Amino acid sequence: MTATEQLAARWEAVMMPTYGTPPVAIARGQGCRVWDVDGRVYLDLIAGIAVSVLGHAHPALVEAVCRQVATLAHSSNLAMHEPGVRLAERLVGLLGGDGRVFFGNDGAEANEAAFKLARRHGRALDRTGGRLQVVAAEGGFHGRTLGALALTGTPAKREPFAPLPGPVTFVPYGDVAALRAAVTDRTAAVFLEPTLGEGGVVPAPAGYLAAARAVCDATGALLVVDEVQSGIGRTGAWFAHQAEGIRPDVVTLAKGLGGGLPIGACVALGAAGELFAKGDHGSTFGGNPVSAAAALAVLDTIERDGLLASVRAVGDRLAVGLAAIEDSLVARVRGSGLWRALVLTAPVAAEVEAAARRAGLLVNAVQPDAVRLAPPLVLSAADADEAVAGLQVAVAEVGGATVGAASAAGAPGAGGGPPQDKGVR
Ligand SMILES: Cc1ncc(COP(=O)(O)O)c(C=O)c1O
């Protein structure tokens, strides 16, 4: 039995089966590489689901966390601390100033806070309590707690846990007319991702967030932009919504913010920052000094090392390389920055993920026909080339078995076309 198999047997005996049994057991990481418990090394192209933005064991993160844990690990919300206040100041500054932050521990908690803000907003506009409706996107993902799940546009995830808070109206993602029709003077808030992450790295059409902003302005609904996956440099901007030049009322963050330490943030801008009053929400651990110090190290390193520009350059190189893979299994590449989906002509993403692992790459079958790449933001051009070469091998291995099915379906190959999304908008 390998060490991985031994750990899998122990996992299956004691862990709830919510994730199945993961196919890999990671022991340690350095930069963009991780080693499994059997000593195999992988190029990490998924970064713990878009989290480890500085890669693994980055000296700036190690130093900040060690220094902070040796100074003060925890205070609860009964005391203020410098790292928490400084991080809130930094986030508000990066989001254009004039805002307030609530810190939780992850993305679901950030969205729970935003959902409660929406309730407060609705009640402020209609004291009879009639303004409760929330609008969210089909295929959107906002987390697994009951509130965040209520906003998540996948019926199969929601229905086993009904009834959920609401009412929530789901609209087709990217459809401005549907959004205009759904948002009324009964709507408290609109929750949108700038790009569907778990939905398969599907970018919104240009102008969609701007249209959502206009609809919210016209009706008085809050615009909540979920940047849990897209934020903190993933697309080559600090926040993905900035590409549309809009200012949301609320931005939710997590994942990359702590670079691997758990932290979530609900940032309310302008008047939305005044919605919560004393006693309205809370968390014992949220924004603790160690996670806040980690997040400050992440923001400092992104800034100091010019990582936003690097994400754009390396991300484009990666996309060009992926789109040039000549294999009938490759339909196209979508996404931006270091956040891409290799879209397949057959629902064999899980097989490609497994073949990539055999080729030394960690990627993720985010949808049956889409392989997600969300590597550390420190990925180099050489790493990107290695990723393309490995995925070429992986799709060739899987494509050999599925080429008949793909051609029977009349699906197009990549044919070396441009890297931009060619079909999802
Ligand atoms: C856009 C988005 N929002 C919220 C979440 C939930 O975050 P967490 O798993 O940290 O609770 C996720 C997780 O994938 C996400 O992608």
Coordinates of C-alpha atoms and ligand atoms in Angstrom, one line a residue:
M1 CA 0.0 0.0 0.0
T2 CA 1.3 3.4 -0.8
A3 CA 1.3 6.2 1.7
T4 CA -1.6 7.8 -0.3
E5 CA -3.6 4.7 -0.1
Q6 CA -3.0 4.3 3.6
L7 CA -4.2 7.9 4.2
A8 CA -7.2 7.3 2.0
A9 CA -8.3 4.3 4.1
R10 CA -8.0 6.3 7.3
W11 CA -9.8 9.3 5.6
E12 CA -12.7 7.0 4.6
A13 CA -13.0 5.7 8.1
V14 CA -13.4 9.0 9.9
M15 CA -14.2 11.9 7.5
M16 CA -17.7 12.7 6.4
P17 CA -18.0 11.8 2.7
T18 CA -18.9 15.4 1.6
Y19 CA -15.9 15.5 -0.8
G20 CA -15.6 11.8 -1.6
T21 CA -12.0 10.7 -1.2
P22 CA -9.6 13.2 -2.8
P23 CA -7.2 11.5 -5.3
V24 CA -4.1 13.1 -3.9
A25 CA -2.6 13.6 -0.4
I26 CA -0.3 16.6 -0.2
A27 CA 2.6 16.7 2.3
R28 CA 4.3 20.0 1.6
G29 CA 4.7 22.8 -0.9
Q30 CA 7.4 25.2 -2.1
G31 CA 6.6 28.0 -4.6
C32 CA 4.4 26.5 -7.4
R33 CA 5.3 22.9 -6.5
V34 CA 3.7 20.5 -4.1
W35 CA 4.9 17.0 -3.0
D36 CA 2.5 14.2 -2.1
V37 CA 2.9 11.8 0.8
D38 CA 4.7 9.3 -1.6
G39 CA 7.2 11.9 -2.7
R40 CA 5.7 12.7 -6.1
V41 CA 6.1 16.3 -7.2
Y42 CA 3.4 18.3 -9.0
L43 CA 3.1 21.7 -10.6
D44 CA 0.3 23.2 -8.7
L45 CA -2.1 24.8 -11.2
I46 CA -5.1 25.0 -8.8
A47 CA -3.5 26.5 -5.6
G48 CA -6.0 25.0 -3.2
I49 CA -8.9 26.3 -5.3
A50 CA -7.5 29.8 -6.1
V51 CA -6.2 30.4 -2.6
S52 CA -2.4 30.0 -2.4
V53 CA -1.8 33.2 -4.4
L54 CA 1.8 33.5 -3.3
G55 CA 2.5 29.8 -3.9
H56 CA 3.6 27.6 -1.0
A57 CA 5.8 28.6 1.9
H58 CA 6.4 32.1 0.5
P59 CA 9.0 33.8 2.8
A60 CA 6.8 37.0 3.2
L61 CA 3.8 34.9 4.3
V62 CA 5.9 32.6 6.6
E63 CA 7.6 35.6 8.2
A64 CA 4.3 37.6 8.7
V65 CA 2.5 34.6 10.2
C66 CA 5.3 33.4 12.4
R67 CA 5.9 36.9 13.7
Q68 CA 2.2 37.5 14.4
V69 CA 1.6 34.1 16.0
A70 CA 4.5 34.7 18.3
T71 CA 3.2 38.1 19.2
L72 CA -0.6 37.7 19.5
A73 CA -2.5 34.9 17.8
H74 CA -6.0 35.8 18.9
S75 CA -8.0 38.5 20.5
S76 CA -11.7 37.9 19.7
N77 CA -13.9 40.8 19.0
L78 CA -13.5 42.0 22.6
A79 CA -10.3 43.8 21.6
M80 CA -9.1 45.8 18.6
H81 CA -5.8 44.9 17.0
E82 CA -3.4 46.7 14.6
P83 CA -3.3 44.0 11.8
G84 CA -7.1 43.9 11.5
V85 CA -7.6 47.7 11.3
R86 CA -4.7 48.0 8.9
L87 CA -6.1 45.3 6.7
A88 CA -9.6 46.9 6.7
E89 CA -7.9 50.3 5.7
R90 CA -6.0 48.6 2.9
L91 CA -9.1 46.9 1.5
V92 CA -11.3 50.0 1.6
G93 CA -8.5 51.9 0.0
L94 CA -8.1 49.4 -2.8
L95 CA -11.9 49.6 -3.4
G96 CA -11.8 53.3 -3.8
G97 CA -12.3 54.5 -0.2
D98 CA -15.3 55.3 2.0
G99 CA -16.3 51.9 3.2
R100 CA -16.5 49.5 6.2
V101 CA -15.4 45.9 6.6
F102 CA -16.7 42.9 8.5
F103 CA -14.3 40.0 8.7
G104 CA -15.3 36.4 8.8
N105 CA -13.3 33.2 8.1
D106 CA -14.2 32.2 4.5
G107 CA -16.3 33.0 1.5
A108 CA -19.6 31.6 2.8
E109 CA -19.3 33.8 5.9
A110 CA -18.5 36.9 3.8
N111 CA -21.7 36.2 1.8
E112 CA -23.7 35.5 4.9
A113 CA -22.7 38.9 6.2
A114 CA -23.7 40.5 2.8
F115 CA -27.1 38.6 2.9
K116 CA -27.8 40.1 6.3
L117 CA -26.8 43.5 5.0
A118 CA -29.3 43.0 2.3
R119 CA -32.0 42.3 4.9
R120 CA -31.1 45.4 6.8
H121 CA -31.2 47.4 3.5
G122 CA -34.6 46.1 2.6
R123 CA -36.0 46.9 6.0
A124 CA -34.5 50.4 5.9
L125 CA -36.4 51.0 2.6
D126 CA -39.6 49.3 3.6
R127 CA -40.3 49.2 7.3
T128 CA -43.2 46.7 6.8
G129 CA -40.6 44.1 5.9
G130 CA -41.8 43.6 2.4
R131 CA -38.5 44.2 0.7
L132 CA -36.8 40.9 1.0
Q133 CA -36.3 39.6 -2.5
V134 CA -32.8 38.8 -3.6
V135 CA -31.8 38.2 -7.2
A136 CA -28.9 35.9 -8.1
A137 CA -27.6 34.0 -11.1
E138 CA -28.3 30.5 -12.4
G139 CA -25.0 28.6 -12.2
G140 CA -23.7 31.0 -9.6
F141 CA -21.9 29.8 -6.4
H142 CA -21.8 31.7 -3.1
G143 CA -21.1 29.0 -0.5
R144 CA -22.6 26.1 1.5
T145 CA -24.0 27.7 4.7
L146 CA -27.8 28.0 4.5
G147 CA -27.8 31.7 3.6
A148 CA -25.0 31.4 1.0
L149 CA -26.6 28.2 -0.3
A150 CA -29.9 30.1 -0.8
L151 CA -28.0 32.4 -3.2
T152 CA -26.4 29.5 -5.1
G153 CA -27.9 28.9 -8.5
T154 CA -27.6 25.1 -8.6
P155 CA -30.9 23.4 -7.7
A156 CA -29.2 20.1 -6.9
K157 CA -27.1 21.8 -4.2
R158 CA -30.0 23.7 -2.7
E159 CA -33.0 21.4 -2.8
P160 CA -31.9 18.8 -0.3
F161 CA -31.7 21.6 2.3
A162 CA -34.9 23.5 1.6
P163 CA -36.4 25.6 3.0
L164 CA -33.7 28.2 2.6
P165 CA -33.9 31.9 3.4
G166 CA -35.4 33.9 0.6
P167 CA -37.1 34.7 -1.6
V168 CA -34.3 34.4 -4.1
T169 CA -35.0 34.8 -7.8
F170 CA -32.5 33.2 -10.2
V171 CA -31.8 34.7 -13.6
P172 CA -29.7 33.4 -16.5
Y173 CA -26.1 34.7 -16.0
G174 CA -25.2 37.4 -18.5
D175 CA -28.7 38.2 -19.6
V176 CA -29.3 41.9 -19.0
A177 CA -33.0 41.8 -20.0
A178 CA -33.7 39.0 -17.6
L179 CA -32.0 40.9 -14.8
R180 CA -34.0 44.1 -15.6
A181 CA -37.2 42.0 -15.5
A182 CA -36.4 40.4 -12.2
V183 CA -35.2 43.4 -10.2
T184 CA -38.0 45.5 -8.9
D185 CA -38.8 47.9 -6.0
R186 CA -39.3 44.7 -3.9
T187 CA -35.6 43.7 -4.4
A188 CA -33.2 44.2 -1.6
A189 CA -30.1 43.1 -3.4
V190 CA -28.5 41.6 -6.5
F191 CA -25.7 39.1 -5.9
L192 CA -23.4 38.4 -8.8
E193 CA -19.9 36.9 -9.5
P194 CA -17.9 38.9 -12.2
T195 CA -17.1 35.5 -13.7
L196 CA -18.8 32.3 -12.7
G197 CA -16.0 30.4 -10.9
E198 CA -17.5 27.1 -9.8
G199 CA -19.8 27.4 -12.8
G200 CA -16.8 26.8 -15.0
V201 CA -14.8 30.1 -15.2
V202 CA -17.5 31.7 -17.4
P203 CA -16.9 35.5 -17.7
A204 CA -19.9 37.8 -17.8
P205 CA -20.4 39.5 -21.1
A206 CA -18.8 43.0 -21.3
G207 CA -21.3 45.5 -19.9
Y208 CA -23.2 43.0 -17.7
L209 CA -22.0 44.4 -14.3
A210 CA -22.5 48.0 -15.6
A211 CA -26.0 47.0 -16.5
A212 CA -26.5 45.5 -13.1
R213 CA -25.2 48.7 -11.5
A214 CA -27.8 50.7 -13.5
V215 CA -30.7 48.4 -12.6
C216 CA -29.7 48.6 -8.9
D217 CA -29.5 52.4 -9.1
A218 CA -32.9 52.6 -10.7
T219 CA -34.6 50.4 -8.1
G220 CA -32.6 51.1 -5.0
A221 CA -31.4 47.5 -4.6
L222 CA -27.9 46.8 -3.3
L223 CA -25.3 45.5 -5.8
V224 CA -23.3 42.8 -4.1
V225 CA -20.3 41.5 -6.2
D226 CA -18.9 38.2 -5.0
E227 CA -15.2 38.4 -5.5
V228 CA -14.4 35.5 -3.3
Q229 CA -12.7 33.6 -6.2
S230 CA -12.1 36.5 -8.7
G231 CA -10.6 39.0 -6.3
I232 CA -7.0 39.7 -5.0
G233 CA -5.3 39.7 -8.4
R234 CA -6.7 36.5 -9.9
T235 CA -7.8 38.3 -13.2
G236 CA -4.8 40.7 -13.3
A237 CA -6.7 43.5 -11.5
W238 CA -7.1 43.8 -7.8
F239 CA -10.8 43.0 -8.3
A240 CA -12.4 41.7 -11.4
H241 CA -15.3 44.3 -11.3
Q242 CA -12.8 47.1 -11.8
A243 CA -12.5 46.1 -15.4
E244 CA -16.1 47.3 -15.9
G245 CA -15.4 50.6 -14.1
I246 CA -18.3 50.1 -11.6
R247 CA -18.5 50.6 -7.9
P248 CA -20.5 47.9 -6.2
D249 CA -22.3 48.6 -2.9
V250 CA -20.8 45.4 -1.3
V251 CA -17.8 43.3 -2.3
T252 CA -17.2 39.9 -0.7
L253 CA -13.7 38.4 -0.5
A254 CA -12.0 35.3 0.8
K255 CA -9.8 32.6 -0.9
G256 CA -6.7 34.5 -2.1
L257 CA -7.0 37.2 0.5
G258 CA -5.2 35.2 3.2
G259 CA -2.8 33.4 0.8
G260 CA -3.7 30.1 2.6
L261 CA -4.8 31.4 6.0
P262 CA -8.6 31.5 6.5
I263 CA -10.1 34.9 6.3
G264 CA -13.2 36.3 4.6
A265 CA -14.3 39.9 4.2
C266 CA -17.6 41.7 3.5
V267 CA -16.7 45.2 2.4
A268 CA -19.6 47.6 2.3
L269 CA -19.0 50.8 0.4
G270 CA -20.6 54.3 0.8
A271 CA -24.0 54.3 2.4
A272 CA -24.0 50.4 2.6
G273 CA -21.2 50.7 5.2
E274 CA -23.8 52.2 7.6
L275 CA -26.3 49.4 7.4
F276 CA -25.1 47.2 10.3
A277 CA -25.5 48.5 13.8
K278 CA -23.9 47.3 17.0
G279 CA -25.0 43.7 17.7
D280 CA -26.1 42.9 14.2
H281 CA -23.4 40.4 13.3
G282 CA -20.3 38.8 14.8
S283 CA -17.5 36.1 14.7
T284 CA -15.1 34.9 17.3
F285 CA -12.3 34.2 14.9
G286 CA -13.1 36.5 11.9
G287 CA -10.2 38.7 10.9
N288 CA -8.0 37.3 13.7
P289 CA -4.5 38.9 14.0
V290 CA -2.7 35.9 12.3
S291 CA -5.0 35.8 9.3
A292 CA -5.0 39.6 9.0
A293 CA -1.1 39.6 9.1
A294 CA -1.1 37.0 6.4
A295 CA -3.5 39.0 4.2
L296 CA -1.4 42.1 4.6
A297 CA 1.7 40.1 3.5
V298 CA -0.3 39.0 0.5
L299 CA -1.3 42.5 -0.5
D300 CA 2.2 43.9 0.1
T301 CA 3.8 41.1 -2.0
I302 CA 1.4 41.5 -4.9
E303 CA 2.2 45.2 -4.9
R304 CA 5.9 45.0 -4.3
D305 CA 6.5 42.3 -6.8
G306 CA 4.3 43.7 -9.6
L307 CA 2.2 40.5 -9.6
L308 CA -0.9 42.1 -11.3
A309 CA 1.1 42.8 -14.4
S310 CA 2.7 39.4 -14.2
V311 CA -0.7 37.7 -13.9
R312 CA -1.8 39.4 -17.1
A313 CA 1.3 38.5 -19.0
V314 CA 1.7 34.9 -17.8
G315 CA -2.0 34.4 -18.0
D316 CA -2.1 35.5 -21.6
R317 CA 0.8 33.2 -22.4
L318 CA -0.9 30.3 -20.7
A319 CA -4.1 30.9 -22.7
V320 CA -2.4 31.2 -26.0
G321 CA -0.5 28.0 -25.3
L322 CA -3.7 26.1 -24.2
A323 CA -5.7 27.4 -27.2
A324 CA -2.9 26.2 -29.6
I325 CA -3.2 22.6 -28.4
E326 CA -4.2 20.7 -31.5
D327 CA -6.5 18.1 -30.2
S328 CA -10.1 17.4 -31.2
L329 CA -10.9 17.2 -27.5
V330 CA -10.1 20.9 -26.9
A331 CA -13.0 23.3 -27.8
R332 CA -11.7 26.6 -26.5
V333 CA -10.2 28.5 -23.6
R334 CA -12.1 31.0 -21.5
G335 CA -11.3 33.2 -18.5
S336 CA -8.8 35.9 -17.8
G337 CA -5.5 36.4 -16.0
L338 CA -4.4 33.3 -14.2
W339 CA -7.9 31.9 -14.1
R340 CA -8.7 29.8 -17.1
A341 CA -10.9 27.0 -18.2
L342 CA -9.9 24.5 -20.8
V343 CA -13.2 23.7 -22.4
L344 CA -13.5 20.2 -23.8
T345 CA -15.7 18.9 -26.6
A346 CA -16.8 15.9 -24.4
P347 CA -17.7 15.6 -20.7
V348 CA -14.3 14.1 -19.8
A349 CA -12.8 16.8 -17.6
A350 CA -12.4 14.3 -14.7
E351 CA -10.4 12.0 -17.0
V352 CA -8.2 14.9 -18.1
E353 CA -7.7 16.0 -14.5
A354 CA -6.5 12.4 -13.7
A355 CA -4.3 12.3 -16.8
A356 CA -2.8 15.7 -15.9
R357 CA -2.0 14.4 -12.4
R358 CA -0.1 11.5 -14.0
A359 CA 1.8 14.1 -16.1
G360 CA 2.7 16.0 -12.9
L361 CA 0.1 18.7 -12.9
L362 CA -2.7 19.5 -10.4
V363 CA -5.7 20.9 -12.2
N364 CA -9.5 20.7 -11.4
A365 CA -12.4 19.3 -13.3
V366 CA -14.7 22.2 -12.4
Q367 CA -17.5 21.1 -14.7
P368 CA -17.9 17.9 -16.7
D369 CA -16.5 19.6 -19.8
A370 CA -14.2 22.2 -18.2
V371 CA -10.8 21.9 -16.6
R372 CA -10.0 24.8 -14.3
L373 CA -6.6 26.4 -13.8
A374 CA -6.2 28.8 -11.0
P375 CA -2.5 28.7 -10.1
P376 CA -0.5 30.8 -7.7
L377 CA -0.1 34.3 -9.0
V378 CA 3.7 33.8 -8.9
L379 CA 3.5 31.4 -11.7
S380 CA 6.4 32.0 -14.1
A381 CA 6.4 31.9 -17.9
A382 CA 8.4 28.7 -17.8
D383 CA 5.8 27.2 -15.4
A384 CA 3.0 28.2 -17.9
D385 CA 4.8 26.5 -20.7
E386 CA 5.2 23.4 -18.6
A387 CA 1.5 23.5 -17.8
V388 CA 0.7 23.7 -21.5
A389 CA 3.0 20.8 -22.4
G390 CA 1.6 18.6 -19.6
L391 CA -2.0 19.3 -20.5
Q392 CA -1.2 18.6 -24.2
V393 CA -0.1 15.1 -23.0
A394 CA -3.1 14.7 -20.8
V395 CA -5.7 15.6 -23.5
A396 CA -3.9 13.4 -26.0
E397 CA -4.1 10.5 -23.6
V398 CA -7.8 11.0 -22.9
G399 CA -8.6 12.2 -26.5
G400 CA -7.3 8.9 -27.9
A401 CA -10.2 7.2 -26.1
T402 CA -12.9 9.8 -26.8
V403 CA -12.1 11.1 -30.2
G404 CA -14.8 9.0 -31.8
A405 CA -17.5 10.3 -29.5
A406 CA -16.4 13.9 -30.0
S407 CA -16.4 13.8 -33.7
A408 CA -19.8 12.0 -33.7
A409 CA -21.1 15.0 -31.8
G410 CA -19.7 17.3 -34.5
A411 CA -17.8 19.3 -31.9
P412 CA -15.1 21.7 -33.1
G413 CA -11.4 21.4 -32.1
A414 CA -9.3 24.3 -31.0
G415 CA -7.3 24.5 -34.2
G416 CA -4.8 26.9 -32.8
G417 CA -7.4 29.6 -32.5
P418 CA -7.2 32.7 -30.3
P419 CA -7.2 32.3 -26.6
Q420 CA -10.2 34.5 -25.9
D421 CA -13.5 32.9 -25.1
K422 CA -15.2 32.1 -28.4
G423 CA -18.5 30.7 -27.4
V424 CA -19.8 31.3 -23.9
R425 CA -20.9 34.9 -24.2
Ligands
LIG1 C1 -17.6 32.9 -5.8 C2 -17.5 32.2 -4.5 N1 -18.2 32.6 -3.5 C3 -18.2 31.9 -2.3 C4 -17.5 30.8 -2.2 C5 -17.5 30.0 -0.9 O1 -16.3 30.2 -0.3 P1 -15.9 29.2 0.9 O2 -15.7 27.9 0.4 O3 -14.6 29.8 1.4 O4 -16.9 29.3 2.0 C6 -16.8 30.3 -3.3 C7 -16.1 29.0 -3.2 O5 -15.7 28.4 -4.1 C8 -16.8 31.0 -4.5 O6 -16.1 30.5 -5.6

